mmCIF file of C-alpha atoms and ligand atoms in Angstrom:
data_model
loop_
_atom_site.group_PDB
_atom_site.id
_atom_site.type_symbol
_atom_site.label_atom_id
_atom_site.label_comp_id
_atom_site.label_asym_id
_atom_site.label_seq_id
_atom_site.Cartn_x
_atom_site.Cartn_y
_atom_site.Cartn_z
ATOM 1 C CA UNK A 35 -49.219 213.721 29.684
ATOM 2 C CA UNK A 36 -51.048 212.205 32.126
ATOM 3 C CA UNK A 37 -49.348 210.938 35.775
ATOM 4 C CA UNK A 38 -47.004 213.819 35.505
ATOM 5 C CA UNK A 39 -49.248 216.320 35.507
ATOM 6 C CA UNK A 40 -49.966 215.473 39.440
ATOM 7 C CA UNK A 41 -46.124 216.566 39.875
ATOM 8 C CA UNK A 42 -46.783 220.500 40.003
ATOM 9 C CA UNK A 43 -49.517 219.801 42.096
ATOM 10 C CA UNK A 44 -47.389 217.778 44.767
ATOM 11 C CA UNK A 45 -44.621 220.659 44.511
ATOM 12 C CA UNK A 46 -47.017 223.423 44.833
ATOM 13 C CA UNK A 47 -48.867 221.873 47.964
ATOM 14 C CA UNK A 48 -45.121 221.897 49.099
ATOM 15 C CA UNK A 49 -44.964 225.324 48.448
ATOM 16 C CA UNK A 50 -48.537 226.030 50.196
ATOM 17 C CA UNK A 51 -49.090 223.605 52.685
ATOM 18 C CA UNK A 52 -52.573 224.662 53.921
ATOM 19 C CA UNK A 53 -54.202 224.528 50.710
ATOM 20 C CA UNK A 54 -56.153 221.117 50.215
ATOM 21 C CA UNK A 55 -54.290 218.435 48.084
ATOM 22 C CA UNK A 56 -57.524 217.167 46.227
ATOM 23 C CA UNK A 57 -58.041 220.900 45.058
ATOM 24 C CA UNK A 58 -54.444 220.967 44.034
ATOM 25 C CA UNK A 59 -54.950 217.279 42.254
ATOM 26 C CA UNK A 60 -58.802 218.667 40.635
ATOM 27 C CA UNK A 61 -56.812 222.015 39.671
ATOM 28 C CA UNK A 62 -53.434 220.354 37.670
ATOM 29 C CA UNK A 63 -56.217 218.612 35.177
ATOM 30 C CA UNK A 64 -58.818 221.347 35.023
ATOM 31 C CA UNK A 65 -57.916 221.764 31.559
ATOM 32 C CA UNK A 66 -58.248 217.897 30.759
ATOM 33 C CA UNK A 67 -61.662 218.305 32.574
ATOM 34 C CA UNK A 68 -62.755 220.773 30.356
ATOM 35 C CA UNK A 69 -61.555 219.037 27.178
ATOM 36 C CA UNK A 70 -63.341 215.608 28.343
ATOM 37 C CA UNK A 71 -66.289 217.273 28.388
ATOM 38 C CA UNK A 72 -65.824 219.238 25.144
ATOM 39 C CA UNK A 73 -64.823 216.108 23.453
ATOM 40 C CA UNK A 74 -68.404 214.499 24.715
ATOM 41 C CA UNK A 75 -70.522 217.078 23.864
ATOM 42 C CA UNK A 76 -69.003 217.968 20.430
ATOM 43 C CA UNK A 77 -67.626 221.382 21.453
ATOM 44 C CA UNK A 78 -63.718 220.036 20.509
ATOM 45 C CA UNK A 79 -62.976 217.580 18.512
ATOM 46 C CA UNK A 80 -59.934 214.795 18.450
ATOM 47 C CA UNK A 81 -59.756 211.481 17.906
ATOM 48 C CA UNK A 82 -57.310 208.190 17.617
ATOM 49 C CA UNK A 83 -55.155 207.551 15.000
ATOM 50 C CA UNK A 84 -52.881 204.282 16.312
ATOM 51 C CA UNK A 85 -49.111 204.987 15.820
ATOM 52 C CA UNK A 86 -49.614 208.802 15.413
ATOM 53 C CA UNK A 87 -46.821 208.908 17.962
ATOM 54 C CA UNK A 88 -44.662 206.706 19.831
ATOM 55 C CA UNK A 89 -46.414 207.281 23.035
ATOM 56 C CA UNK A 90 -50.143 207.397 21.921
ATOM 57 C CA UNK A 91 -52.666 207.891 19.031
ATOM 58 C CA UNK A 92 -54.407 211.272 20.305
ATOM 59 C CA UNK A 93 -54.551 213.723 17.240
ATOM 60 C CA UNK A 94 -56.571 217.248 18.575
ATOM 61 C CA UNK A 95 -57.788 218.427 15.995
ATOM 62 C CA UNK A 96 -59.681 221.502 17.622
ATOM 63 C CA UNK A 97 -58.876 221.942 21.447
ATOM 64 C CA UNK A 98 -59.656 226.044 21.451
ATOM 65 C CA UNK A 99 -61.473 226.461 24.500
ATOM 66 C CA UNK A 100 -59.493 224.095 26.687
ATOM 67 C CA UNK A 101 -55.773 224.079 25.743
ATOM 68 C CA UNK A 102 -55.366 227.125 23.503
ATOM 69 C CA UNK A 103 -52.654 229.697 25.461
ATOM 70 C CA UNK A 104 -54.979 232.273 25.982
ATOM 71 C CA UNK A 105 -58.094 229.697 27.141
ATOM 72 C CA UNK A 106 -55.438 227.644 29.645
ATOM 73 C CA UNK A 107 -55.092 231.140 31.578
ATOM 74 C CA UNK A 108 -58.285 232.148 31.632
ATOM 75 C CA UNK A 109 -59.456 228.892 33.381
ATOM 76 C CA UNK A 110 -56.467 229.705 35.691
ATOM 77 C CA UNK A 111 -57.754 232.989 35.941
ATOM 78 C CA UNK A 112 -60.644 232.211 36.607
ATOM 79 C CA UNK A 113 -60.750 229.056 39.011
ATOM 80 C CA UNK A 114 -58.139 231.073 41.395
ATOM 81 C CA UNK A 115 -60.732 233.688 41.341
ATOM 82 C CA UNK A 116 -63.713 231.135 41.770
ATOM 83 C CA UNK A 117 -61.914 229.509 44.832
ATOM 84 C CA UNK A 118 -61.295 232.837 46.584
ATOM 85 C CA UNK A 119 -65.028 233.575 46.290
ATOM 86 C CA UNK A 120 -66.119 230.320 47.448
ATOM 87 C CA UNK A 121 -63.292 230.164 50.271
ATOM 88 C CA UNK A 122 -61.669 233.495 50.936
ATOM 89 C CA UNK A 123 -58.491 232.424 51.068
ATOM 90 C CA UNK A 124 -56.440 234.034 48.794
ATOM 91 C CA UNK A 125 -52.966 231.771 49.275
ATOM 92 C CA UNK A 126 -55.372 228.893 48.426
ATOM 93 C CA UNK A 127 -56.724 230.824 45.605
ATOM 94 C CA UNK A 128 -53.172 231.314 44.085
ATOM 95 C CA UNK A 129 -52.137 228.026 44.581
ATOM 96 C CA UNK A 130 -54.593 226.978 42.815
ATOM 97 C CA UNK A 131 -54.180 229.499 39.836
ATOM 98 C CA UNK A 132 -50.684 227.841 39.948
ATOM 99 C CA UNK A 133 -52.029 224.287 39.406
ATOM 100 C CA UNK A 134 -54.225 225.223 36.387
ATOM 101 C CA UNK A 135 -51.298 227.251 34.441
ATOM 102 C CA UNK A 136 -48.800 224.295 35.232
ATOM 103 C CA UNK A 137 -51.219 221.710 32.874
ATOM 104 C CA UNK A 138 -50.823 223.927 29.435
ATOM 105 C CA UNK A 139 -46.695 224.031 30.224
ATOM 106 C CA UNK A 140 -46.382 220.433 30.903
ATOM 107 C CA UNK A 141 -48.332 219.646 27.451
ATOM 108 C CA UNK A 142 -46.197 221.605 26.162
ATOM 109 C CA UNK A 143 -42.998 219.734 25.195
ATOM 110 C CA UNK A 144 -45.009 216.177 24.897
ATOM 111 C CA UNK A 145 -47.366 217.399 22.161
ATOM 112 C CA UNK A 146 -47.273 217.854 18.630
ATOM 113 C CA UNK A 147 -47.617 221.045 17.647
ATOM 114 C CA UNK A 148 -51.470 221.108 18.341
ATOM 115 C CA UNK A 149 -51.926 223.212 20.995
ATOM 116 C CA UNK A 150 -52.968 226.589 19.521
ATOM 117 C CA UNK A 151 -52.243 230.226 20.968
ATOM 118 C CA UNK A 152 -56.190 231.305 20.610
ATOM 119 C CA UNK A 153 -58.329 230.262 17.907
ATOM 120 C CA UNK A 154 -57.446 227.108 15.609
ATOM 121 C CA UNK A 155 -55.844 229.352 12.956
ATOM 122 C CA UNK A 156 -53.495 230.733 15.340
ATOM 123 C CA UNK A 157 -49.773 229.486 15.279
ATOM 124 C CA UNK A 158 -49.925 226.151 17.086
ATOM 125 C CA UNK A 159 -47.139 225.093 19.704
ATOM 126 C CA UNK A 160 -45.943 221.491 20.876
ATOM 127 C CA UNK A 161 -42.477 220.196 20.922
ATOM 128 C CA UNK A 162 -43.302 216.469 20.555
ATOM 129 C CA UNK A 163 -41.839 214.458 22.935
ATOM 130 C CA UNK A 164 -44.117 211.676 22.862
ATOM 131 C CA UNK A 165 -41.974 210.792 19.728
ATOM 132 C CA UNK A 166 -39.630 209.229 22.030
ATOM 133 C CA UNK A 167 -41.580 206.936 24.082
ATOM 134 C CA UNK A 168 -39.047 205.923 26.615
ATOM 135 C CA UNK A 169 -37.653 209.629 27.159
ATOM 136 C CA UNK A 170 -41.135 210.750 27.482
ATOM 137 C CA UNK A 171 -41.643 207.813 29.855
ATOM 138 C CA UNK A 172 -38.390 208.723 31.570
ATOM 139 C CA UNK A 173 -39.232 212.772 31.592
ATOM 140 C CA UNK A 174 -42.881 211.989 33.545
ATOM 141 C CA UNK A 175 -41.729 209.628 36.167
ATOM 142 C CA UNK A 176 -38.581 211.883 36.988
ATOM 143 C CA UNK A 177 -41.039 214.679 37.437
ATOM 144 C CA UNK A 178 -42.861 212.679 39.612
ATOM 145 C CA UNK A 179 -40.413 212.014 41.737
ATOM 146 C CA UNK A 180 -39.292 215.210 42.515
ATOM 147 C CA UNK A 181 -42.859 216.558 42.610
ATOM 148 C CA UNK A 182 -43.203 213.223 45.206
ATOM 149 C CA UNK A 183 -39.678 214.140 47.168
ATOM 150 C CA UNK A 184 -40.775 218.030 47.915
ATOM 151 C CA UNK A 185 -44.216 216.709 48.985
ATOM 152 C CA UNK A 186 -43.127 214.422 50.914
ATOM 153 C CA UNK A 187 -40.862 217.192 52.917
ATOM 154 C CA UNK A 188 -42.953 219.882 52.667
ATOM 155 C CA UNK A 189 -47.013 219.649 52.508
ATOM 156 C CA UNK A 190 -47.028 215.680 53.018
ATOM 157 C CA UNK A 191 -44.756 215.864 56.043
ATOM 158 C CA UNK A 192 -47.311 214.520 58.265
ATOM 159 C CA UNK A 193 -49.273 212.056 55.734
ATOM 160 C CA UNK A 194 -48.310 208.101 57.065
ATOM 161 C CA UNK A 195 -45.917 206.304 55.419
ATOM 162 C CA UNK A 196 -48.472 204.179 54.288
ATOM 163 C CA UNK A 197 -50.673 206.120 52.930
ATOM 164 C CA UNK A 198 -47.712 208.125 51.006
ATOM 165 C CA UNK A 199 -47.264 204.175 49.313
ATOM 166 C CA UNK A 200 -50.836 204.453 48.202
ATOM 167 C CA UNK A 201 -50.780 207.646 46.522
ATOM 168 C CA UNK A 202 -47.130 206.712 45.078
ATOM 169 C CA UNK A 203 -48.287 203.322 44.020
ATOM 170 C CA UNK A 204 -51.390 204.846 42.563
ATOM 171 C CA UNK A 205 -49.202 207.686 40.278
ATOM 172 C CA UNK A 206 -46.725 204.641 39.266
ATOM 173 C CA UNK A 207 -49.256 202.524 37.461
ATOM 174 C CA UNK A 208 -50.789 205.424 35.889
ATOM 175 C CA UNK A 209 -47.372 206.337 34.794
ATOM 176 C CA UNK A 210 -46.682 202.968 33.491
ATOM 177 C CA UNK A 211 -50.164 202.499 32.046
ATOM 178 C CA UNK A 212 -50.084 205.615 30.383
ATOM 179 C CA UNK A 213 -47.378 204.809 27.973
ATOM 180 C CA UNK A 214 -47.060 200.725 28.329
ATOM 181 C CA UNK A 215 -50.489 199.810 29.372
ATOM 182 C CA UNK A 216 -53.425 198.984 26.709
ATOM 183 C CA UNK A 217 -55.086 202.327 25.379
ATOM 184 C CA UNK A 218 -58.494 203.002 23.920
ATOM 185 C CA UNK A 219 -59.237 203.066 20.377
ATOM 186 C CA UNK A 220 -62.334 205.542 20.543
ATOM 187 C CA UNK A 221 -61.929 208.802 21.832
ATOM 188 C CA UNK A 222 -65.148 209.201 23.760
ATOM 189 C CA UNK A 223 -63.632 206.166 25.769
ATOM 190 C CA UNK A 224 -60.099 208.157 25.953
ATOM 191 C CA UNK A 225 -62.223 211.080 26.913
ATOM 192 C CA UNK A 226 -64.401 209.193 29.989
ATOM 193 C CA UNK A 227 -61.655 207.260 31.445
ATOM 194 C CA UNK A 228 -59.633 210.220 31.329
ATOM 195 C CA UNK A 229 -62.725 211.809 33.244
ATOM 196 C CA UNK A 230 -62.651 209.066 35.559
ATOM 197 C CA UNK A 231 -58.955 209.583 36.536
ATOM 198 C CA UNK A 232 -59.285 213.125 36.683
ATOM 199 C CA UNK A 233 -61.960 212.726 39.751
ATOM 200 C CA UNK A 234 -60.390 209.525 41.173
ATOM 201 C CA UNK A 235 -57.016 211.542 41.998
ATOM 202 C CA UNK A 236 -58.554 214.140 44.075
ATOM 203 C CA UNK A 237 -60.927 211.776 45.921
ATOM 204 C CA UNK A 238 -57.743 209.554 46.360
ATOM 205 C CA UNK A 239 -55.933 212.933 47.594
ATOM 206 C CA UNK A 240 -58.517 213.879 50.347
ATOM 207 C CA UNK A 241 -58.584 210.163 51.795
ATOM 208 C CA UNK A 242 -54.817 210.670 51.824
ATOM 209 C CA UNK A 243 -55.026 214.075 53.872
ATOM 210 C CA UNK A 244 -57.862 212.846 56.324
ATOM 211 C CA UNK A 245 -56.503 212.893 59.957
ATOM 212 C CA UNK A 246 -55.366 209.531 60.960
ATOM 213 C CA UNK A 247 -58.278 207.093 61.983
ATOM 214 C CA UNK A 248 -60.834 208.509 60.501
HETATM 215 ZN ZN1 ZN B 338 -54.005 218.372 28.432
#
């Protein structure tokens, strides 16, 4: 999953509307964040197998310290903790907490079953959902929308209607992309462009929270 992962985030800043929206965005993918860099540096390993499933070709093949169970909420764990140090807020702090956890629950039913509980002899869990392309499709952009509806009532309330287009448009075509749109054939390339996403969005989110005319 990739677009819909931004869905929590939009429903929690909802939920906690003074917590920044780029933390919220940086938070949702932590996880992905870690496992880009794991991927790079040898520390995990996947890679592409075209057709593996309907949706994509991504086959994890050791993803222990980013997406096991136990490793997802410790980085939630953790980064909460991290933020309240660094900012001493604790609603943003929990919010944030929120945002990790929600990543390891939305991989959930769109994996195979190759997200392990601890260590890579654990019991693995994954529903696979990216079997069915179009319902997978369908699931992610319906998410989106509702993550993009409570935003747009709660935390977004007072973002401009054009800049709401921006973010919206931006989320679409990575929604579209992400299951219709031509994908990499080497992971390392899966693994930077996925980096480069994952620090796009929350730039994209604080331009989309600056005050007006700035
Ligand atoms: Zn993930």
């Amino acid at each position: 999953m990739l677009a819909g992962h931004y869905a929590p985030a939009l429903a929690i800043k909802a939920l906690f509307p003074r917590t920044p929206l780029w933390i919220l965005f940086a938070g949702v993918q932590a996880i992905d964040i870690a496992w880009g860099v794991f991927v790079l540096t040898g520390i995990e390993s996947a890679h592409i197998e075209p057709g593996f499933t309907a949706s994509n070709g991504l086959v994890l093949e050791q993803v222990v310290f980013s997406h096991s169970l136990l490793a997802s909420l410790a980085w939630s764990v953790g980064l909460g903790l991290l933020v309240q140090l660094l900012l001493q807020r604790p609603a943003v702090s929990v919010a944030t907490g929120l945002a990790v956890a929600s990543h390891w629950f939305l991989d959930l039913p769109m994996h195979m079953a190759d997200l392990p509980y601890s260590n890579n002899f654990s019991p693995k869990f994954g529903f696979g959902l990216w079997q069915y392309r179009e319902l997978s499709f369908l699931l992610e952009a319906g998410l989106l929308v509702l993550g993009g509806w409570l935003w747009s009532r709660g935390g977004g309330v007072n973002v401009s209607r054009a800049r709401r287009g921006v973010l919206a448009g931006v989320l679409g075509v990575l929604c579209v992309a992400g299951y219709y749109g031509p994908q990499p054939t080497d992971i390392a390339v899966t693994a930077l462009l996925g980096l480069f996403i994952y620090f796009g969005l929350p730039a994209l989110a604080r331009w989309v929270e600056r005050p007006q005319g700035t």
